[in-house]
XYZ file of C-alpha atoms in Angstrom:
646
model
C -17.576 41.447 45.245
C -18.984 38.165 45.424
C -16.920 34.755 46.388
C -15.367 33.055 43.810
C -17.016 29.797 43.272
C -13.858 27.658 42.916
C -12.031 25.856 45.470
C -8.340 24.796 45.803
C -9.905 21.137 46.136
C -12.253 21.115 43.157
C -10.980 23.732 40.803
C -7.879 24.162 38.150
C -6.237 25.863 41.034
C -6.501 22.742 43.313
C -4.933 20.868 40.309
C -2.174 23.046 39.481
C -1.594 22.935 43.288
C -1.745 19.118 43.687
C 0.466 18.498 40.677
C 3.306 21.022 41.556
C 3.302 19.316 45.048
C 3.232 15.464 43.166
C 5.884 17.014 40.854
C 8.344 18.204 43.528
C 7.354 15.567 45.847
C 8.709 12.704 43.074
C 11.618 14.947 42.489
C 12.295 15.073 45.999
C 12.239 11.690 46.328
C 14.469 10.828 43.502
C 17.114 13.264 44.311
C 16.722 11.656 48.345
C 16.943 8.146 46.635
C 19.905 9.339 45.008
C 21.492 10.492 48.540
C 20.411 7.443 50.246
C 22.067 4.811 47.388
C 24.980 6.994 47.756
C 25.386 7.044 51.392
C 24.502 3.491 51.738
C 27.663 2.658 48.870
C 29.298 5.238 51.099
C 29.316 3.557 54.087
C 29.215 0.038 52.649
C 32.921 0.949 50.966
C 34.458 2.450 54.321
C 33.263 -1.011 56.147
C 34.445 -3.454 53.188
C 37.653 -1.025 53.569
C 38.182 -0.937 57.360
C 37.294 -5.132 57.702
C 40.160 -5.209 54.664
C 42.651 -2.897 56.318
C 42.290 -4.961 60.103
C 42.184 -8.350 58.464
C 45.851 -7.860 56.288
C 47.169 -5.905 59.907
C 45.993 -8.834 61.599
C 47.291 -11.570 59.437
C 50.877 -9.572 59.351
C 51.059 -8.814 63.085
C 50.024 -12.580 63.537
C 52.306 -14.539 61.621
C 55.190 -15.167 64.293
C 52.628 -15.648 67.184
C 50.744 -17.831 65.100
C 53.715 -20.220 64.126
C 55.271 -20.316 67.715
C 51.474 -21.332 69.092
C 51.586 -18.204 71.376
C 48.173 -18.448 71.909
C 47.819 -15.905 74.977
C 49.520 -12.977 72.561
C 46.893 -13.368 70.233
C 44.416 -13.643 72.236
C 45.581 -10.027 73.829
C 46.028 -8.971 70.229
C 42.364 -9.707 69.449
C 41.274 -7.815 72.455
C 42.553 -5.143 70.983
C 40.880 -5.501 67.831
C 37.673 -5.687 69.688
C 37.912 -2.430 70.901
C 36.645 -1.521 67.694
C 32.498 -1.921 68.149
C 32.128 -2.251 64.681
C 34.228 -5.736 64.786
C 31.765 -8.239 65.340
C 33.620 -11.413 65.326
C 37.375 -12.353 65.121
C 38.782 -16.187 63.765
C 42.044 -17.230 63.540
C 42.865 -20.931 62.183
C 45.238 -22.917 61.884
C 46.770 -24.523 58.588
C 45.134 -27.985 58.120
C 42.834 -27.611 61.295
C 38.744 -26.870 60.836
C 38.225 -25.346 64.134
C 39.250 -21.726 64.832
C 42.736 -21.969 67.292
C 41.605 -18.251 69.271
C 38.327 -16.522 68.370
C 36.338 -13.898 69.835
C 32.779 -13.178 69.079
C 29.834 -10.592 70.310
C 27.335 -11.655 73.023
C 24.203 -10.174 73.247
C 25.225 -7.544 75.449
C 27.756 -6.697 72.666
C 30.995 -8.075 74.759
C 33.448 -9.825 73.338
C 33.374 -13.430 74.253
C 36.048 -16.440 73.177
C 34.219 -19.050 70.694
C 34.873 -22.843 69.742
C 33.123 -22.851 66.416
C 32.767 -20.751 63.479
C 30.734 -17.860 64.296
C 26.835 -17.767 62.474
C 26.406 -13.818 62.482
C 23.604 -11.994 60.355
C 24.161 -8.693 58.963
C 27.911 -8.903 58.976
C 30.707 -7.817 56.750
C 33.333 -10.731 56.724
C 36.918 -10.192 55.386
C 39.561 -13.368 55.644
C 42.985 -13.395 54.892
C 46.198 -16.070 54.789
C 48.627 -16.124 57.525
C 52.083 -16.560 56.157
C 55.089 -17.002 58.220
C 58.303 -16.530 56.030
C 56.522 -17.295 52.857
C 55.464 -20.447 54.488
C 51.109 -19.980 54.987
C 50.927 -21.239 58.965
C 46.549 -20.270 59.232
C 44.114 -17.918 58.491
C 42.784 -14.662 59.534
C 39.007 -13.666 59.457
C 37.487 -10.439 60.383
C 33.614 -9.812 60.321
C 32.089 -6.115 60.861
C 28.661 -5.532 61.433
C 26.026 -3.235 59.766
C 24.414 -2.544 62.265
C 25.870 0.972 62.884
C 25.658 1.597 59.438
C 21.980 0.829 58.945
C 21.450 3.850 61.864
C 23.262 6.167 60.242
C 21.170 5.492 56.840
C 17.771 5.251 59.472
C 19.089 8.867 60.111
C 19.505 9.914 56.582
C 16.473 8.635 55.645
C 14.395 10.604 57.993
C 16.288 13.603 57.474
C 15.357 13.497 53.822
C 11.512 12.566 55.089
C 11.768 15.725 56.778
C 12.754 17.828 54.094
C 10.436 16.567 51.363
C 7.593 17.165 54.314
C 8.814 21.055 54.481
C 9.456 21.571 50.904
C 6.491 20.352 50.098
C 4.424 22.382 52.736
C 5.962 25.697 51.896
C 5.616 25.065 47.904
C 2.223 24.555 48.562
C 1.185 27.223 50.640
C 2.980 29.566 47.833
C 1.909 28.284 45.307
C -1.873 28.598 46.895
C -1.634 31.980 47.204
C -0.516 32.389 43.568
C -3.006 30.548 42.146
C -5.873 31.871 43.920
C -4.667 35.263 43.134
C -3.394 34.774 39.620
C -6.204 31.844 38.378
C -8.857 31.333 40.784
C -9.833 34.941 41.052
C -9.648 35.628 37.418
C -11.604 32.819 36.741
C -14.197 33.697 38.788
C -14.738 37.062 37.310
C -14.905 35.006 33.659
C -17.513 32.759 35.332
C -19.841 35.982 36.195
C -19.151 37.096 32.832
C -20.073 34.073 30.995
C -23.805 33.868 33.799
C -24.295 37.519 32.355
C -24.039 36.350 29.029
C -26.155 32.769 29.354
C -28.669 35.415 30.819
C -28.769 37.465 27.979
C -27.230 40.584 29.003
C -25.934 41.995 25.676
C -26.143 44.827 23.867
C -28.506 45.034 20.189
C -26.435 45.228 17.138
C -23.634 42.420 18.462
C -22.371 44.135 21.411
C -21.945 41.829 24.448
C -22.200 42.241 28.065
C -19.042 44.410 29.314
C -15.529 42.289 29.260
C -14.108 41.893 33.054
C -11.632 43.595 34.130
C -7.646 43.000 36.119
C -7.346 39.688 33.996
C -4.089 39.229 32.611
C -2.020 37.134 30.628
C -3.508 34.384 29.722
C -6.636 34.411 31.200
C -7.185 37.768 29.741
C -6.478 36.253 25.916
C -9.103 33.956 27.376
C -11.396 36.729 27.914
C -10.749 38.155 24.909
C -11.245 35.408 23.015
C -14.604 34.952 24.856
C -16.157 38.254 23.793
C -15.072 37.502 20.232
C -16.675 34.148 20.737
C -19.973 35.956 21.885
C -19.626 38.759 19.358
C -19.205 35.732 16.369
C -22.125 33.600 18.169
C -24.712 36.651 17.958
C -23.540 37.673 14.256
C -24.254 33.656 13.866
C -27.290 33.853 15.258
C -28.293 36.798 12.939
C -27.164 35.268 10.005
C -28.900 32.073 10.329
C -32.258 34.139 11.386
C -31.828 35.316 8.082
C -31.207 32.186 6.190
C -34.375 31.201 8.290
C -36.579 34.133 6.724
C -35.124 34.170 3.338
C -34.833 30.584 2.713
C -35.807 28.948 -0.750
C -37.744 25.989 0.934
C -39.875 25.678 3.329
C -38.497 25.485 6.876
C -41.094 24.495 9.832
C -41.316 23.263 13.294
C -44.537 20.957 14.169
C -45.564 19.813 17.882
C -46.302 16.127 18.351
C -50.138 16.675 17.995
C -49.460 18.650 14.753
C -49.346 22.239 15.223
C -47.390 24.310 14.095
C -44.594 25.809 16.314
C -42.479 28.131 13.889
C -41.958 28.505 9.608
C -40.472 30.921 7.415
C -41.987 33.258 4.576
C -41.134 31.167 2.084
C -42.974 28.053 3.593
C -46.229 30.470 3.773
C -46.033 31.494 0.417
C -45.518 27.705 -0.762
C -48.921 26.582 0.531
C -50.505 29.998 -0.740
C -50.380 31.952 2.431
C -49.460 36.141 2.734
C -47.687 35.594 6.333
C -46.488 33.604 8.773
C -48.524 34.219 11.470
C -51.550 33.854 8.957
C -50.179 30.115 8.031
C -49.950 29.761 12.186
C -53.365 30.537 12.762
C -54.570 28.227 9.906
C -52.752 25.240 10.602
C -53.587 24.376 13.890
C -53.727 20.236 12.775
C -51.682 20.031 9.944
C -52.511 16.806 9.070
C -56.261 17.870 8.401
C -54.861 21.443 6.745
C -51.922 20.579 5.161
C -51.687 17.140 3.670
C -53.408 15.839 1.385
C -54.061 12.447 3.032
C -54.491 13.083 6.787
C -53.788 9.646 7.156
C -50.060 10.386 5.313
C -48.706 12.203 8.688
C -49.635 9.411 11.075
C -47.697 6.708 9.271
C -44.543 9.720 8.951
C -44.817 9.731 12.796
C -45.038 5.998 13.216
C -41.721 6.018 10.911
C -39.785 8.821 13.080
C -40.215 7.015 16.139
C -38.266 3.683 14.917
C -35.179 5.881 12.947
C -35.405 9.927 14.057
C -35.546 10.866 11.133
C -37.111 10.730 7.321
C -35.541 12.296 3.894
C -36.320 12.558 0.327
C -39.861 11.634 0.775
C -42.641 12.583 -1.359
C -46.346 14.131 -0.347
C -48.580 15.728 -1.484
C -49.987 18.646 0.266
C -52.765 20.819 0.181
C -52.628 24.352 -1.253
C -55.052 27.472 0.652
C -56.876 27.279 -2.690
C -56.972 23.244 -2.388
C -54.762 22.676 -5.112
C -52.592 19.356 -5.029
C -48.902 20.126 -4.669
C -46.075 17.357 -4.539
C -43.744 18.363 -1.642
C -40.430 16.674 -0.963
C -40.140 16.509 2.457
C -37.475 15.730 5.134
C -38.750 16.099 8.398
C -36.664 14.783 11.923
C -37.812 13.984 15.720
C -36.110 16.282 17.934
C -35.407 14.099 21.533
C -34.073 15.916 25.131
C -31.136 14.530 26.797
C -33.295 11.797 28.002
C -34.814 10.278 24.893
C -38.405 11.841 25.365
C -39.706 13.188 22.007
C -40.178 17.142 21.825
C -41.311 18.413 18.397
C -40.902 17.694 14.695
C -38.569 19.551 12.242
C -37.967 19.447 8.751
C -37.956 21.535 5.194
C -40.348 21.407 2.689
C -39.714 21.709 -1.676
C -42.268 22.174 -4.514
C -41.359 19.292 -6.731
C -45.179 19.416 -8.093
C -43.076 20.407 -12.061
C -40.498 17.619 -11.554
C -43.268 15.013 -10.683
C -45.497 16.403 -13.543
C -41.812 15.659 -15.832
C -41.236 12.441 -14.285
C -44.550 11.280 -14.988
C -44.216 12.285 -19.209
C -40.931 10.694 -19.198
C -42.411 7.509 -17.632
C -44.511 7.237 -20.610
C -42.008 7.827 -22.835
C -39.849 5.692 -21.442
C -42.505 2.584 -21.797
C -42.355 3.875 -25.461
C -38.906 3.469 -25.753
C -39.031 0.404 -23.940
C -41.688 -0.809 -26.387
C -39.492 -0.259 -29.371
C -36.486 -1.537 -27.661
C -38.319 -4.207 -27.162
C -39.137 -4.752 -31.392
C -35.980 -3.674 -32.702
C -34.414 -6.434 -30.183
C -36.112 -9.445 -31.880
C -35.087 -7.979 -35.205
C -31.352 -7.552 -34.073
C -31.993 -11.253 -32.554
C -33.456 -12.864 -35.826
C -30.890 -11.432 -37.384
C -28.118 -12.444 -35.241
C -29.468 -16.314 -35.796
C -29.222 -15.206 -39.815
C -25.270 -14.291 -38.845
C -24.413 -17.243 -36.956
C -25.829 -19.593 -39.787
C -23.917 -17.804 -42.289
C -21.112 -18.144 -40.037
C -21.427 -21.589 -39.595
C -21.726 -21.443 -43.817
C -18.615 -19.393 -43.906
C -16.427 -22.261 -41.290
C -18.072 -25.138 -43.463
C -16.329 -23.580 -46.909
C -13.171 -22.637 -44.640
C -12.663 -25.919 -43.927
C -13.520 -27.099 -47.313
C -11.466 -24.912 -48.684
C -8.526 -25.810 -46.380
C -8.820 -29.536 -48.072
C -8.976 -28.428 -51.270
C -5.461 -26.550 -50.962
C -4.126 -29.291 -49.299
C -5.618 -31.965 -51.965
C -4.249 -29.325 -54.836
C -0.849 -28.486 -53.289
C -0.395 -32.530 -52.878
C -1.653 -32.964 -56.602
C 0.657 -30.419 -57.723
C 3.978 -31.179 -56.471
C 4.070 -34.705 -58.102
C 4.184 -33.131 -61.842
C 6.219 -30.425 -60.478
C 8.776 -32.756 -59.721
C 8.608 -34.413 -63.407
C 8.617 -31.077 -64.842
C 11.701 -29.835 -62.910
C 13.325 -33.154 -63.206
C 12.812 -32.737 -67.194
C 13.502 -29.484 -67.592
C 17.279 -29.916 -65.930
C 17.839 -33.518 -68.010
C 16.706 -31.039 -71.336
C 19.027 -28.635 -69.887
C 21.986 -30.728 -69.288
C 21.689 -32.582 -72.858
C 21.209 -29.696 -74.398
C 24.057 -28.155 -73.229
C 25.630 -31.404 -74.374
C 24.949 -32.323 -77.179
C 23.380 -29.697 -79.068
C 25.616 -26.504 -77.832
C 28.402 -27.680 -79.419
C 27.129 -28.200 -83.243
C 26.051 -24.192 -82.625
C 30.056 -23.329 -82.413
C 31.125 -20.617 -85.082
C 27.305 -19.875 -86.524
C 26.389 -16.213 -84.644
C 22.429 -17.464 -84.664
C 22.466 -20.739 -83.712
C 25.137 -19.684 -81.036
C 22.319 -16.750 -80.004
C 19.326 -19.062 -80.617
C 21.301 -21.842 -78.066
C 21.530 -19.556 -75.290
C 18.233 -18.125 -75.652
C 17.008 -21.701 -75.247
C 19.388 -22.353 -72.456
C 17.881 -19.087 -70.667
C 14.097 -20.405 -71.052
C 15.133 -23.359 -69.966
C 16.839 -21.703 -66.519
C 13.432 -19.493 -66.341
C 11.837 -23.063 -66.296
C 14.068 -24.523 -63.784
C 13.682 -21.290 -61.590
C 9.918 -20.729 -61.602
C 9.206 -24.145 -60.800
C 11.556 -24.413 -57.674
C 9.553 -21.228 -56.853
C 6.269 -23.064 -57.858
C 7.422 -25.827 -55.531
C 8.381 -23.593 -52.508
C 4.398 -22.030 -52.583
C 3.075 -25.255 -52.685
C 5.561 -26.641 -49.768
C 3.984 -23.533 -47.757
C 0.446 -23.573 -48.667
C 1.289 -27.321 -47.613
C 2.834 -25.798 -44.592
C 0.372 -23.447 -43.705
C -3.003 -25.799 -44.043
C -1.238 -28.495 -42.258
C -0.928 -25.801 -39.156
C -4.457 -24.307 -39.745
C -5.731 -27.659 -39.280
C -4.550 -28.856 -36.636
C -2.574 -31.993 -38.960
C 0.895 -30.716 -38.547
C 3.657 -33.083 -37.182
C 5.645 -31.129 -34.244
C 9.237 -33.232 -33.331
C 9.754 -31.320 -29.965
C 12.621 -31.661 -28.358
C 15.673 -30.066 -25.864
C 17.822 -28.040 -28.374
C 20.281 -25.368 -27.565
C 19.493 -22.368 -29.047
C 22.454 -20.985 -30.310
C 23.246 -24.256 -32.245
C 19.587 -23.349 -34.335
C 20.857 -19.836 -34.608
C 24.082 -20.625 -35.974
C 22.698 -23.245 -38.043
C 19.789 -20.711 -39.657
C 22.946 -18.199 -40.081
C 24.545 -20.558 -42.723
C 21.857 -21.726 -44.206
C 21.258 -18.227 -45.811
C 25.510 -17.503 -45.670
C 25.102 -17.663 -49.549
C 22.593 -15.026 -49.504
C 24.487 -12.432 -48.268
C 27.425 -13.572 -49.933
C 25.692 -12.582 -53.288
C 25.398 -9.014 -51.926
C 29.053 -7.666 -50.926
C 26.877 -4.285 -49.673
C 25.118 -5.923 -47.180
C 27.102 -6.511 -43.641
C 25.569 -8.892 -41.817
C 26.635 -9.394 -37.691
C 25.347 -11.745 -35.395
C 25.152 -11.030 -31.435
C 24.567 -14.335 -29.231
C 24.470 -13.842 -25.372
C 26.545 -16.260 -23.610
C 25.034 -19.336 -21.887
C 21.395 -19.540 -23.781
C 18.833 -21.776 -21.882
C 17.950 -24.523 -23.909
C 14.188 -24.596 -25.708
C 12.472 -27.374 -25.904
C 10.684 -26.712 -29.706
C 10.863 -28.622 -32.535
C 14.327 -27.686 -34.241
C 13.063 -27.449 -37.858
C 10.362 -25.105 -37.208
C 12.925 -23.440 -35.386
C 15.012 -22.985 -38.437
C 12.102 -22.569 -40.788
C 11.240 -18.818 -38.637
C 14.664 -18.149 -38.678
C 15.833 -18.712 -41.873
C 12.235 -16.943 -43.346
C 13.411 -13.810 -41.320
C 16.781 -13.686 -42.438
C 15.757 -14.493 -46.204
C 13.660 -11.503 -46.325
C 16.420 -9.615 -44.840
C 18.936 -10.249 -47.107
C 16.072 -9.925 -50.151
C 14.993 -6.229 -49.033
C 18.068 -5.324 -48.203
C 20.200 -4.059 -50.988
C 23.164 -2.085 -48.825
C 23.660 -1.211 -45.510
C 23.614 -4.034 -43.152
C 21.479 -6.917 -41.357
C 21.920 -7.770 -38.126
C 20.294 -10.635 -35.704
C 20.871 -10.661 -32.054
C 19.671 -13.140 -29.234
C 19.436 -12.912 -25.605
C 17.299 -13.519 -22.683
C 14.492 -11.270 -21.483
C 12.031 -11.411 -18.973
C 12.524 -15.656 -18.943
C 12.009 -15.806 -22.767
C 14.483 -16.269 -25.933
C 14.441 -13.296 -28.022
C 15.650 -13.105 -31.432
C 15.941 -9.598 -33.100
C 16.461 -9.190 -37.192
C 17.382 -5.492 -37.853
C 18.026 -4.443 -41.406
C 18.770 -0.659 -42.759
C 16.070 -1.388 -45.784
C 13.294 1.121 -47.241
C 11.398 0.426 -43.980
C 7.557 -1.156 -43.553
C 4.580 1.274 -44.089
C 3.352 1.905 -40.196
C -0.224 0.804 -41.761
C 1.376 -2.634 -42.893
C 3.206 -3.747 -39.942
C 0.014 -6.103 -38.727
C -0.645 -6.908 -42.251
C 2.450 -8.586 -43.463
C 1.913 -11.483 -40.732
C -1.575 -12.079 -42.999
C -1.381 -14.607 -45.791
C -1.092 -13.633 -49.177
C 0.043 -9.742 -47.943
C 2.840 -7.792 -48.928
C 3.449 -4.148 -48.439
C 3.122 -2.137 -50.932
C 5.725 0.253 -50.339
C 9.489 -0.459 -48.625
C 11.130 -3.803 -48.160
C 8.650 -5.793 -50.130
C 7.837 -4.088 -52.939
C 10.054 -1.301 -54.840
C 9.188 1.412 -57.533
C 8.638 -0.228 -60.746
C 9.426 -3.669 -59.759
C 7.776 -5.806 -57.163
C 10.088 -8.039 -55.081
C 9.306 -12.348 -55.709
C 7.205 -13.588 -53.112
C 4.684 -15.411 -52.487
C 3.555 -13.501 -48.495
C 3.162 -16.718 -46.638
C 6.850 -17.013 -45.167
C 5.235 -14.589 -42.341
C 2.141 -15.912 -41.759
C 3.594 -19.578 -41.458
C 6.479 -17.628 -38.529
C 3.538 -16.371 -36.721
C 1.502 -19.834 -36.811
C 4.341 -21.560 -35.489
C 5.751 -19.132 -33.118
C 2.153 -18.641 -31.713
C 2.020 -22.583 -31.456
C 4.704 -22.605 -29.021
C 3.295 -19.681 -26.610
C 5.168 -16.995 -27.876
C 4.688 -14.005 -29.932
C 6.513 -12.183 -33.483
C 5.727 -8.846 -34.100
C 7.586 -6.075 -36.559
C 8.836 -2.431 -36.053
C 9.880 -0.267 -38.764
C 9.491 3.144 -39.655
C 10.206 3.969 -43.873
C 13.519 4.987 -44.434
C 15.303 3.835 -41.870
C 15.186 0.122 -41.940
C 12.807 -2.725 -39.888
C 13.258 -5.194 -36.949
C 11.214 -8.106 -36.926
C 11.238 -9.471 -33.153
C 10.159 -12.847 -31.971
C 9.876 -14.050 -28.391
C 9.828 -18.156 -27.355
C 9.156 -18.981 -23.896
C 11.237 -21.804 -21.804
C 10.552 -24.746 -20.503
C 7.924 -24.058 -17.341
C 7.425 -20.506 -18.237
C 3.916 -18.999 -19.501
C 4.235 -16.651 -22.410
């Protein structure tokens, strides 16, 4: 059996190896760390402890000694704490006095030795405690134990756990070695032959593969597995694109540098007229003097594939065994090694010789079309200067016509006030003077109150007369541009309420109708003129209570989205869903529902809406209706604030 190629140092196995020994030797470490920093507090406590035990034994076994000056006693008393090699240093001070009284200190032979001044140790532990004779403090007590003997038992510990980390760490490795050359590298080695066998082409015809290796297992042998499917898949691949390659629609073909050809398919032979492939091989040793139609073409294709690789969508024309002209559309590529060098040319080939043919009658047609597009737009233009002057025509008699209703509305009300005037003075002398001869004769009694009714017809019509001319009035003034707007702050529910009782008497001539009114709380204030205010308002709740003959009208106002809105519901016939737009036009009125009912047709004269919707629109805001027949209407209208955009 041959060596396995891999190594413990340059292999998966030397990796798995290395990072179990990194693993445990981190883990090692930390757990040691852990022991150390435990030892270390360890010892560090049962110094602190011991200084802290000797210090209070010391200041309670010194107290007396201390207050009678007995300075030999403590002196012997000290020597006796310095017995203990761990006490480096021993002060005792008296109260009120800066110089220790008795001290002992290490030398550098570690002997106890008396000092005169406050000890300057390094590494020491110091503990100091009050002296306190009777309850009376008489000095002070300080006890300082080194580390020294501490810091060699953690030197100990810390080589101990050196050690082990050094042994764990040998014997893991050399186990897990073994393991992994037996269980990986070995395996992986027989894959390795297996996959040379295979690179080598030692497999079987009809997709079977060069025998799997054998004593693989777990996971290396799903790997094996997986790469026998792999090869079995690759050569079914390989078969399948073979024949893609030798039943292919277009042309498929593989061109040296020089131009000949390498490799094509059947159905590039038949393309350009040929029985086989091998007989298109032998004739097309220089394609560009066989095959194109302009030799010339494949030199400047060449120049092109060295600057971007590759060329698509590009049509030739070619040359057919019979010399026929063909239009080819070709996409050809420059295959490169791993170094950049240029190898060979690929690239497919399609007849497009019928599209081109199609493309070229549709070109003409097209500069047909274009010609005629061309005609019937000056027509469409010349007309289109015809429109605009009849346009301009149409604004001149707009305009005129504008002044006319203003002239004639002005002109009008002056006699309409005489007549009126007249026609109530007639009334009211009539009634005066003449009523009364008519008393006890039946016909002059009848004839009086027939002439008081024409007279009341009289009075009536013309106040209506009076109200269409106040609106055409209205309306042209706003059309114009010639209308006076008295803008101010108003609150809003003052105009509401105000509007409300100015058609009270309305609805007090119907007892059917409810009417209810709904005003939020708090309403912003608008700045708007406050009679055109009321002129909206009132116009909506007038035709409320005049198509409205039971049931009930309701307004409601409230804020939304920054803006006033004011809602007139009514439980009338209802606007045709045809008419809603249509009302807001001058002159309009619906011809079924609230405006107009069977048989008789409601007074009117259908500019109340279109003069709402002039001066709601004036303002930034919108009025718009909903209604569905049968069930009643809602005209809306919405009025933005002060420094809101409707």
């Amino acid at each position: 059996m041959l060596l396995p190629r891999f190594s413990l140092t340059r292999s998966v196995g030397g990796a798995v190896v290395l990072t179990l020994v990194c693993v445990n030797t981190l883990l090692l470490t930390a757990f040691g760390a852990l022991d150390y920093v435990g030892e270390k507090r360890r010892l560090e406590t049962e110094l602190r402890v011991g200084a802290s035990l000797a210090a209070s034994q010391l200041a309670e076994n010194l107290a007396q000694p201390l207050w009678f000056l007995e300075k030999d006693y403590i002196s012997q008393l000290l020597d006796g704490i310095m017995q203990n090699e761990r006490v480096a240093a021993i002060v005792v001070t008296e109260r009120g006095s800066g110089k220790p009284f008795v001290g002992l200190v290490r030398d550098r032979g570690w002997r106890p030795a008396p000092l005169s001044s406050q000890p300057a140790l390094d590494g020491v532990l110091s503990e100091k405690r009050e002296i306190r004779y009777e309850g009376r403090p008489v000095g002070t007590v300080e006890v300082q134990l080194t580390r020294r003997y501490m810091d060699r038992e953690l030197k100990a510990s810390l080589t101990g756990i050196a050690l082990r980390i050094l042994c764990l760490n040998a014997a893991l490795g050399l186990v897990a070695a073994l393991v992994v050359r037996w269980r990986v590298i070995l395996p992986l080695a027989r894959l390795e032959r297996y996959a040379a066998r295979v690179r080598l082409g030692d497999a079987g015809q009809g997709g079977d593969s060069a025998a799997m290796p054998e004593g693989l297992r777990w996971e290396l042998a799903s790997l094996g597995r997986t790469m026998h499917e792999t090869v079995q898949r690759l050569t079914a691949t390989e078969r399948k694109y073979r024949d893609i390659f030798e039943h292919a629609t277009e042309g498929i073909f593989q061109t040296t540098l020089d131009g000949r050809m390498l490799s094509a398919n059947i159905a590039l032979a038949r393309m350009l007229g040929y029985d086989s492939v091998p007989e298109l091989m032998e004739s097309s040793v220089d394609v560009a003097m066989n095959l194109y139609h302009d030799k010339d073409e494949r030199g400047r294709i060449m120049e092109r594939l060295r600057d971007v690789d590759s060329v698509t969508g590009l049509q030739v024309r070619f040359k057919r065994r019979d010399g026929q002209t063909m239009w080819v559309l070709l996409n050809i590529r420059l295959v490169r090694d791993a170094a950049g060098n240029a190898l060979y040319t690929e690239g497919t080939l399609a007849d497009v010789t019928a599209r081109v043919r199609a493309e070229h009658r549709l070109e003409i047609l097209n500069r047909h079309l274009r010609d005629a597009v061309r005609e019937r737009t000056q027509r469409l233009a010349e007309k289109a200067e015809e429109l605009e002057a009849a346009n301009a025509r149409l604004q001149e008699l707009d305009r005129l016509k504008s002044g006319f209703l203003a002239t004639v509305s002005h002109d009008l009300r002056t006699p309409l006030t005489s007549i009126m005037g007249f026609a109530k003075l007639i009334n009211r002398d009539f009634g005066k003077f003449f009523v009364p001869f008519a008393a006890g004769h039946e016909r002059l009694t009848a004839q009086a109150a027939r002439i008081a009714s024409n007279l009341a017809i009289i009075e009536h019509e013309g106040e209506r007369l009076t109200r269409l001319v106040n609106d055409f009035l209205d309306l042209s003034k706003i059309e114009s541009g010639r209308a006076q707007w008295r803008d101010a702050v108003v609150d809003a529910a003052e105009v509401v309420t105000a509007a409300v009782d100015a058609v009270s008497a309305d609805f007090a001539a119907k007892p059917d109708v409810r009417f209810s009114m709904e005003l939020e709380e708090h309403l912003p204030p608008l700045f708007i003129d406050p009679d055109r205010l009321t002129q909206v308002l009132v116009n909506l709740l007038g035709n409320a209570a005049k198509f409205t003959d039971e049931g009930h009208v309701r307004l409601r106002a409230f804020v939304a989205d920054d803006m006033l809105r004011v809602e007139v519901a009514d439980s009338g016939q209802g606007v045709p869903h045809d008419s809603l737009e249509k009302i807001f036009d001058k002159f309009h009125q619906a011809q079924l529902g609230d405006t107009v009912s069977e048989g008789q047709r409601r007074k009117g004269t259908g500019l109340g809406l279109a003069i709402c919707r002039q001066i709601v629109e004036h303002y930034g805001g919108r009025i718009w209706a909903e209604s569905e027949l049968g069930c009643g209407s809602v005209f809306s209208m919405e009025l933005p604030y002060p420094g809101t955009s409707a």
